[in-house]
Coordinates of C-alpha atoms and ligand atoms in Angstrom, one line a residue:
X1 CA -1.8 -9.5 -26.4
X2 CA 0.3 -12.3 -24.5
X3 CA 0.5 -15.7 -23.4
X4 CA 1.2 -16.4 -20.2
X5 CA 3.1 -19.5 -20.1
X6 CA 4.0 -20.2 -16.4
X7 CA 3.3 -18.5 -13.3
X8 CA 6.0 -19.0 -10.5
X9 CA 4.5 -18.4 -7.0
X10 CA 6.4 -17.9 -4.0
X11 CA 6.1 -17.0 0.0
X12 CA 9.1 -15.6 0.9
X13 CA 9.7 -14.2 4.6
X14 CA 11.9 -11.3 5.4
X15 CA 12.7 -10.1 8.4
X16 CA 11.7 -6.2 9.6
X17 CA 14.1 -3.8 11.0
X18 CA 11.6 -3.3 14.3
X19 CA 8.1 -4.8 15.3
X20 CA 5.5 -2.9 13.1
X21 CA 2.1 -2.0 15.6
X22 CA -1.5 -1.3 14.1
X23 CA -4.4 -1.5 15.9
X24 CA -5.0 -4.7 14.2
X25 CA -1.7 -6.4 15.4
X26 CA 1.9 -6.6 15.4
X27 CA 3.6 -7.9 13.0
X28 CA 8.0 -8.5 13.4
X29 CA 8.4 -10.2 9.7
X30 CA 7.2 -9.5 6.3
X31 CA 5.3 -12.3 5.2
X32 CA 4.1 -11.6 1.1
X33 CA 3.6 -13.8 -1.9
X34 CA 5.5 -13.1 -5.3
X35 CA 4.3 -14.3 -8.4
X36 CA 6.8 -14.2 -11.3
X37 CA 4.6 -14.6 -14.9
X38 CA 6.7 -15.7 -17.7
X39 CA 4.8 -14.8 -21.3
X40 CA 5.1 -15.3 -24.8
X41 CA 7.6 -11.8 -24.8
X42 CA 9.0 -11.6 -21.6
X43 CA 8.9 -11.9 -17.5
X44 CA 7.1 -9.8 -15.4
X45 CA 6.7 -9.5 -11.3
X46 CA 3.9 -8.9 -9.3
X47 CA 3.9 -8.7 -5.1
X48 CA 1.0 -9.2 -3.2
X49 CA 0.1 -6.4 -0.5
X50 CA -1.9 -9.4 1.6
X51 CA -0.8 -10.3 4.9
X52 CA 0.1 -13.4 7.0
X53 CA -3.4 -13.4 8.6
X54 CA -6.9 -11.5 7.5
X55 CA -6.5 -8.2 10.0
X56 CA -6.0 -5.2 7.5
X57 CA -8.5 -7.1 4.6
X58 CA -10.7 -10.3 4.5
X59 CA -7.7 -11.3 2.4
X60 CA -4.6 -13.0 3.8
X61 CA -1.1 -14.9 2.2
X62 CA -2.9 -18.6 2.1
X63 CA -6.2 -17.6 1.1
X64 CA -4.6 -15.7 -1.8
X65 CA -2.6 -18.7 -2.8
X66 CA -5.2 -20.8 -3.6
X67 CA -7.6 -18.2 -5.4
X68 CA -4.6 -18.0 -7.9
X69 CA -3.9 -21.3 -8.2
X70 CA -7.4 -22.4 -8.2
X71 CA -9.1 -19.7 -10.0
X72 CA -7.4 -16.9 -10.9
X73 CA -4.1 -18.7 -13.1
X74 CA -6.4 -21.3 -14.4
X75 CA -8.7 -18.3 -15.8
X76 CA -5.6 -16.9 -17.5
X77 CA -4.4 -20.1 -19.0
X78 CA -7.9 -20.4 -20.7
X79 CA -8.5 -17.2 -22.0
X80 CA -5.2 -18.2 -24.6
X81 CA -4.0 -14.7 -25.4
X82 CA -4.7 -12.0 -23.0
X83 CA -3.6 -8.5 -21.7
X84 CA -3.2 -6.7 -18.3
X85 CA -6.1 -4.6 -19.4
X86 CA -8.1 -7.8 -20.2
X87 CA -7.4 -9.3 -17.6
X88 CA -10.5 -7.3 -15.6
X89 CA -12.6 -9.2 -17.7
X90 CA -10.6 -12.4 -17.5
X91 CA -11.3 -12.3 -13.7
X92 CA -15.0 -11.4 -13.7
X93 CA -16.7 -14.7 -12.3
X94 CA -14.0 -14.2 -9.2
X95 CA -15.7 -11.8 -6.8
X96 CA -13.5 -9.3 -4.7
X97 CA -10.3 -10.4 -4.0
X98 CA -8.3 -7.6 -5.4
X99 CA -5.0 -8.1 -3.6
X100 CA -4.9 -11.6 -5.2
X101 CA -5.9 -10.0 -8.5
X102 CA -3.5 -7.2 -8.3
X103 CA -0.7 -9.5 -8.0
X104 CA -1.5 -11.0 -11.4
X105 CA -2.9 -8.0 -13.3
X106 CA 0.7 -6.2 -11.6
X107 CA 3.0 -8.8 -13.1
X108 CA 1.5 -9.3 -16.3
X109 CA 1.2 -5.4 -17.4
X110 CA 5.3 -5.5 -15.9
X111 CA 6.4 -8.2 -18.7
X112 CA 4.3 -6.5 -21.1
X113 CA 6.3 -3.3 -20.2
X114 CA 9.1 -4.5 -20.4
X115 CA 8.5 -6.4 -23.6
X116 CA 7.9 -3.0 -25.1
X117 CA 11.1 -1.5 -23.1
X118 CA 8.7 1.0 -21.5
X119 CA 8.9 2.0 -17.9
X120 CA 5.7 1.7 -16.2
X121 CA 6.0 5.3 -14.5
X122 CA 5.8 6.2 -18.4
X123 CA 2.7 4.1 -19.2
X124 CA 1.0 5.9 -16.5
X125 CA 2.1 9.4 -17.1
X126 CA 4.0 10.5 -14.4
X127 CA 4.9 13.5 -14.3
X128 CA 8.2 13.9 -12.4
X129 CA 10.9 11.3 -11.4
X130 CA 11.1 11.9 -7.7
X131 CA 8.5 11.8 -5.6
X132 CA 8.3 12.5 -1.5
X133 CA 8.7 10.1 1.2
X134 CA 6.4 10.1 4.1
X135 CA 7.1 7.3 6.8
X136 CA 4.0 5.7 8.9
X137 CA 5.4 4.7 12.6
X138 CA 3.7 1.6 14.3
X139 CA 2.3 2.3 18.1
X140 CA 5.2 2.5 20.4
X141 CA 5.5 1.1 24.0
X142 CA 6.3 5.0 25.6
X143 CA 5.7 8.6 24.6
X144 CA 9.2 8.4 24.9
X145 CA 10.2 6.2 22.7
X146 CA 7.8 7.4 20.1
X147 CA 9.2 11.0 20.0
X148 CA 13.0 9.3 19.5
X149 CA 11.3 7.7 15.9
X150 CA 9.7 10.6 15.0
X151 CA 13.1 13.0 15.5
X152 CA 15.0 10.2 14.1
X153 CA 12.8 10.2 11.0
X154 CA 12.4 14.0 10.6
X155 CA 16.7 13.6 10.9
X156 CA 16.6 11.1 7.7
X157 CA 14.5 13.9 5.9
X158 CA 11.0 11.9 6.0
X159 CA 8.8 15.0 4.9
X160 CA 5.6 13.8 6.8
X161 CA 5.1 11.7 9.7
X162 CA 2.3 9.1 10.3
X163 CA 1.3 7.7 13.9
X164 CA -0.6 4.6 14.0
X165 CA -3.1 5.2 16.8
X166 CA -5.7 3.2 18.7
X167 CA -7.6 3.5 21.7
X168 CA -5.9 4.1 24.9
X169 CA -2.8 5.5 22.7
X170 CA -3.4 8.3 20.9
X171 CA -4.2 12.0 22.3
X172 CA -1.8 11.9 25.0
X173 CA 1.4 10.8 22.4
X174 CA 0.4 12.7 19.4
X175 CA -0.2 16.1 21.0
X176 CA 3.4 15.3 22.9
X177 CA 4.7 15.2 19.1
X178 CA 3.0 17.9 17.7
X179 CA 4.8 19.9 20.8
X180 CA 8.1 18.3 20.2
X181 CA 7.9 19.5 16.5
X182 CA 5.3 22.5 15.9
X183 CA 5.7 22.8 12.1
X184 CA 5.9 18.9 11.0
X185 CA 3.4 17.3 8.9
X186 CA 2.2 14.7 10.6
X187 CA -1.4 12.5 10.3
X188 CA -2.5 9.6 12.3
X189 CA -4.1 6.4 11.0
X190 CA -6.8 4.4 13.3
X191 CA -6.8 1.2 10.8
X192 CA -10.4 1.2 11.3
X193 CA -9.9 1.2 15.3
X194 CA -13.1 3.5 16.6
X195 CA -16.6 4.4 16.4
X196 CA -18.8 7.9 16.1
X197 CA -19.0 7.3 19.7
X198 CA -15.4 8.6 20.4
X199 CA -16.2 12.1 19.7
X200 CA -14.3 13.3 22.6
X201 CA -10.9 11.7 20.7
X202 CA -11.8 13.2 17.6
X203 CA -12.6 16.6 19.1
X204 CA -9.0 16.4 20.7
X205 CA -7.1 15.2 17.5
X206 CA -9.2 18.0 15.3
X207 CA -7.5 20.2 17.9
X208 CA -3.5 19.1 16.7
X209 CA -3.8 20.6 13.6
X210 CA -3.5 17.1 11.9
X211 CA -2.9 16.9 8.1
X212 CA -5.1 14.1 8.2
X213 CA -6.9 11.1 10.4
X214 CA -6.7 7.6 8.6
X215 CA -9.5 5.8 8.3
X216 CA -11.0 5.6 11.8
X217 CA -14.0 3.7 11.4
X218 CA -15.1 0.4 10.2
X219 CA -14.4 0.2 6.6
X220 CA -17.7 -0.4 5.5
X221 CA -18.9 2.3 7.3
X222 CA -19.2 5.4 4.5
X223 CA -22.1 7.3 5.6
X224 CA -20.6 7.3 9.3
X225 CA -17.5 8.9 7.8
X226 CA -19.5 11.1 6.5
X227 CA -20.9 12.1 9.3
X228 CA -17.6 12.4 11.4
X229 CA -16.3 14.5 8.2
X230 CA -19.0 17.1 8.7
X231 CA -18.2 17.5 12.6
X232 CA -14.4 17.8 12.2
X233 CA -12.2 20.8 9.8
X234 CA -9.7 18.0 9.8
X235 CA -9.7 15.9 6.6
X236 CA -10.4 12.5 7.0
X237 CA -9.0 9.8 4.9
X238 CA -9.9 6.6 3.8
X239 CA -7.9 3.5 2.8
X240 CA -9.3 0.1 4.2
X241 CA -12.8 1.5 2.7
X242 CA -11.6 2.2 -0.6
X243 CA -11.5 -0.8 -2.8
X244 CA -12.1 0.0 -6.3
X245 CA -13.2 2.8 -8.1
X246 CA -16.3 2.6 -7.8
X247 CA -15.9 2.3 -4.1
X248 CA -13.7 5.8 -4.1
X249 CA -16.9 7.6 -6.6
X250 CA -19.3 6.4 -4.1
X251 CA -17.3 7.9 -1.2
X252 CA -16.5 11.5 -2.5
X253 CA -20.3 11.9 -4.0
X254 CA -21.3 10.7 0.0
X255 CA -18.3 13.3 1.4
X256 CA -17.0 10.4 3.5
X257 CA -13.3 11.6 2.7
X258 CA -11.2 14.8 1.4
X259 CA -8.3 12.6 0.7
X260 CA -7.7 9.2 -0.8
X261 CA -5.2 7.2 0.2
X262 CA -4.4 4.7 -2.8
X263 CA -3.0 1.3 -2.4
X264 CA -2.7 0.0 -5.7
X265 CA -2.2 -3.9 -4.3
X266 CA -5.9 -2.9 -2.2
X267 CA -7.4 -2.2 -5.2
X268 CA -6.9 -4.8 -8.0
X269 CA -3.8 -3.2 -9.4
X270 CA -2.0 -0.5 -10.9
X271 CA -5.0 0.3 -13.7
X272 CA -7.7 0.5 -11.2
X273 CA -5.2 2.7 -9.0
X274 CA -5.1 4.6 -12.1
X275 CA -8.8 5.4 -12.3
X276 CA -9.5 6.2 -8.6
X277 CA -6.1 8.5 -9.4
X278 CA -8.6 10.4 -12.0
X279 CA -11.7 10.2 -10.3
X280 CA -10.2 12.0 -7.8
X281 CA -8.0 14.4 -10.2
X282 CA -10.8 15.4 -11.8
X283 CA -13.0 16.0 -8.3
X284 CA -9.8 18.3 -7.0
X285 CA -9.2 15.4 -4.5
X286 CA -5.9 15.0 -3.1
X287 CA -4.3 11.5 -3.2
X288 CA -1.3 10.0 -1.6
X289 CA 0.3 6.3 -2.0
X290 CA 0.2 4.0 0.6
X291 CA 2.1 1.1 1.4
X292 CA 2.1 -2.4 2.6
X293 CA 5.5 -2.7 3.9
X294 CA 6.3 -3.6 0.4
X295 CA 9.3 -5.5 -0.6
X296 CA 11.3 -3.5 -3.3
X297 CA 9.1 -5.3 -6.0
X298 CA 6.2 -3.8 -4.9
X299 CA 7.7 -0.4 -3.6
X300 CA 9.0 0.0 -7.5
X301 CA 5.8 -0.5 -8.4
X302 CA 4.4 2.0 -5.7
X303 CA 6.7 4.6 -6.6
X304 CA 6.0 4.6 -10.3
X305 CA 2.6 5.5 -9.2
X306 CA 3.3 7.9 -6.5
X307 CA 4.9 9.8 -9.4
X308 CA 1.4 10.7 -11.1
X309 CA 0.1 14.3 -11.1
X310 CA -2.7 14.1 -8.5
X311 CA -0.2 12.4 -6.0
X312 CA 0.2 16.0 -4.2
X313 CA 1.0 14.2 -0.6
X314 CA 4.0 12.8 0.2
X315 CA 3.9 8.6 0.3
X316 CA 4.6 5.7 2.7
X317 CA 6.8 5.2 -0.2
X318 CA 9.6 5.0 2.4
X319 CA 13.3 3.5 2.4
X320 CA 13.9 0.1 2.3
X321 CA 16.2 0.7 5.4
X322 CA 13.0 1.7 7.0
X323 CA 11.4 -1.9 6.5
X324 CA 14.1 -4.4 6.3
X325 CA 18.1 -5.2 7.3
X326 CA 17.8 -6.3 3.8
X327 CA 15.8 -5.8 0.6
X328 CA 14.8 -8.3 -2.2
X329 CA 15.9 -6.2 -4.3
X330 CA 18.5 -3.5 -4.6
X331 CA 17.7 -1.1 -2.0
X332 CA 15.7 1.9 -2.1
X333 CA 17.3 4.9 -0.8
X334 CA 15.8 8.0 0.5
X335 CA 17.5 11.2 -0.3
X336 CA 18.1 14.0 2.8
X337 CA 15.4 16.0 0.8
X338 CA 12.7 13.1 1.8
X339 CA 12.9 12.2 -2.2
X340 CA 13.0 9.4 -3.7
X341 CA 14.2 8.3 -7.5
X342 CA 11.1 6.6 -9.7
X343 CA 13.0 3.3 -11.1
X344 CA 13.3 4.2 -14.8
X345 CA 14.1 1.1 -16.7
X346 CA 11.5 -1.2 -18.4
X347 CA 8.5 -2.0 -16.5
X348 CA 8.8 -1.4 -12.6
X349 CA 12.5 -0.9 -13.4
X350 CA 13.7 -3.5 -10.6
X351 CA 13.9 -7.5 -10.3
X352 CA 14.4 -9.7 -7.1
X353 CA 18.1 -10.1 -6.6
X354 CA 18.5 -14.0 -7.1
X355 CA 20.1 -15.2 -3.7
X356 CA 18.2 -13.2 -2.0
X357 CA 15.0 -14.8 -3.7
X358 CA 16.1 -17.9 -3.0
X359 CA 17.4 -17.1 0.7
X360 CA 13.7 -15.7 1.9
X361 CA 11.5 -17.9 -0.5
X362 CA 9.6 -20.7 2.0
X363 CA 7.7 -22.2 -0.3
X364 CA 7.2 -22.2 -4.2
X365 CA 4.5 -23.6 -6.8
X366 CA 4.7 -23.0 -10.8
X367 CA 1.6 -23.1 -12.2
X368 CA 1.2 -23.7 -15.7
X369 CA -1.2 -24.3 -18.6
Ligands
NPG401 O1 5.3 2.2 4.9 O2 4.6 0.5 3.8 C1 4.6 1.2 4.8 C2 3.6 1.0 5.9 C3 2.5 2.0 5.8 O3 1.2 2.2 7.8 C4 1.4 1.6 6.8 N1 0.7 0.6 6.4 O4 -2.6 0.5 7.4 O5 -1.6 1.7 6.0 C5 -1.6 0.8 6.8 C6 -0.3 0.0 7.2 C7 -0.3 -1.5 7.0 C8 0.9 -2.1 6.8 C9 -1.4 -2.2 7.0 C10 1.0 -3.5 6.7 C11 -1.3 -3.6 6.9 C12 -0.1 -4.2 6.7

């Protein structure tokens, strides 16, 4: 058990390397809140997955400010003594809101990590210190374009390849991939873009040999999955609909899915990202980390779990170079075998490099007891 002392929260803004297109939107900075806890024993950091505006999740940057300062830090500060694990119960009258949460459930289990000079890929029993890099590729304005990504990524050593796709943009440049480069691994994600009513797309992408289509309904919609899943032999994949475990049991035992993808900021946290990590372990389910176009706080923190044993597929757990001109932190660096090095120091191995905090931070409140 801890006290948490202070909590420093910041928005910080960095730039990306190129415009990032979803279905949802475009987006041409990375706009995140960092909360830095300072306990009885030590620091810890926590990076919230939540974007500048409520596209990807009912959550969004401002709205997660205030249920931290307004609920979820004043909870901690009464509770006196508490842990990461705790902190589930801590946050119990707060309903949803599990990118906010995972931010402070994140950055308390990293001080306590470090407290105890454990690495948090060792709390969670990974079981190798590299993992592979996929890379997810925003819509692009020609086919053209798109294929000079892709054989630019496949040149770095990415080891699978991710189209966002929407309507109106995705047979015609995936199959021209899938010609360009026979053997790749390569998936496409929707981001919740169509309806059962698109079977004619579906039929063509189940025809591409995909390793997997990304959550292409609405995310509340698990029996509809389940009903594309039955027409198509290619897996589908949720994200967006996956928000606890509970959520994840609830859409194996409906067959919504053959493969989770797990956000551990989507889901309350690295201990909840744990147990949908076993539920699906133990139902022979693979699972694969996704990303947020995480600064290197949060990709530490990402890669630590992408490390566990039921993490067969390879990530969005891609370079920093990938995202940003320049990191937070140190950079992450992708090797030519599409691996990447789990941090291995205490906690999620990493810290914000302090000029660069300061250079991208826009606004900052320290909460306190
Ligand atoms: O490599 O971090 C990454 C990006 C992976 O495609 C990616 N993320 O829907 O999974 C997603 C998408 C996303 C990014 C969604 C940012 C919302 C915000």
């Amino acid at each position: 058990m801890t006290r948490v002392r202070a909590i420093e929260l910041r928005l910080i803004e960095l730039p990306l390397v190129r415009p990032f297109r979803t279905s949802f939107g475009t987006s041409t900075v990375k706009t995140c809140l960092l909360a830095r806890v300072e306990t009885s024993d030590a620091i810890g950091w926590g990076e919230c997955v939540a974007d500048a505006e409520p596209g990807f999740s009912e959550e969004w940057n401002e709205g997660a400010w205030v249920v931290i300062r307004d609920f979820l830090a004043p909870a901690i500060f009464r509770a006196g003594d508490v842990s990461a694990e705790g902190l589930e119960h801590v946050f119990g009258p707060v309903r949803g809101h599990p990118m906010a949460k995972a931010t402070l459930v994140d950055a308390v289990l990293d001080a306590e990590l470090r407290a105890k000079g454990e690495s948090l890929a060792g709390f969670l029993g990974a079981d190798r210190d590299r993992v592979a890099c996929g890379v997810s590729l925003g819509i692009a304005s020609t086919t053209e374009q798109l294929l000079d990504q892709v054989g630019e990524h496949l040149d770095e050593g990415y080891l699978r390849i991710k189209l966002k796709i929407e309507p109106g943009s995705d047979v015609v440049p995936v199959h021209a991939v899938r010609e360009a480069h026979p053997d790749v691994a390569l998936s496409v994600d929707a981001n919740a873009a169509y309806t059962l009513a698109d079977d004619a797309v579906f039929s063509s992408l189940d025809d591409i040999r995909l390793v997997m289509i990304e959550q292409p309904l609405h995310h509340e919609d698990l029996i509809q999955h389940a009903v594309l899943q039955r027409r198509l032999r290619t897996d589908l994949c949720l994200d967006e609909s996956i928000r606890s475990a509970a959520g994840a049991a609830a859409a194996l035992e409906l067959g919504s899915c053959r493969v989770v993808n797990i956000k551990q900021g989507r889901v309350g946290g690295v201990l909840e990202a744990r147990r949908i990590h076993d539920l699906c372990r133990a139902a022979g389910v693979p699972v694969w980390c996704g990303g947020m176009l995480e600064t290197g706080v949060g990709r530490a923190t990402n890669l630590a779990l992408a490390a566990m044993p039921g993490f067969t597929l390879p990530g969005d757990t891609s370079a920093s170079s990938r995202y940003f001109p320049e990191d937070l932190t140190e950079p992450f660096v992708m090797a030519h075998d599409g691996s990447m090095g789990v941090p291995t120091g205490p906690g999620i191995g990493v810290e914000p490099l302090p000029e660069r905090l300061e250079a991208c931070t826009i606004r900052t409140e320290i909460l306190g007891a």
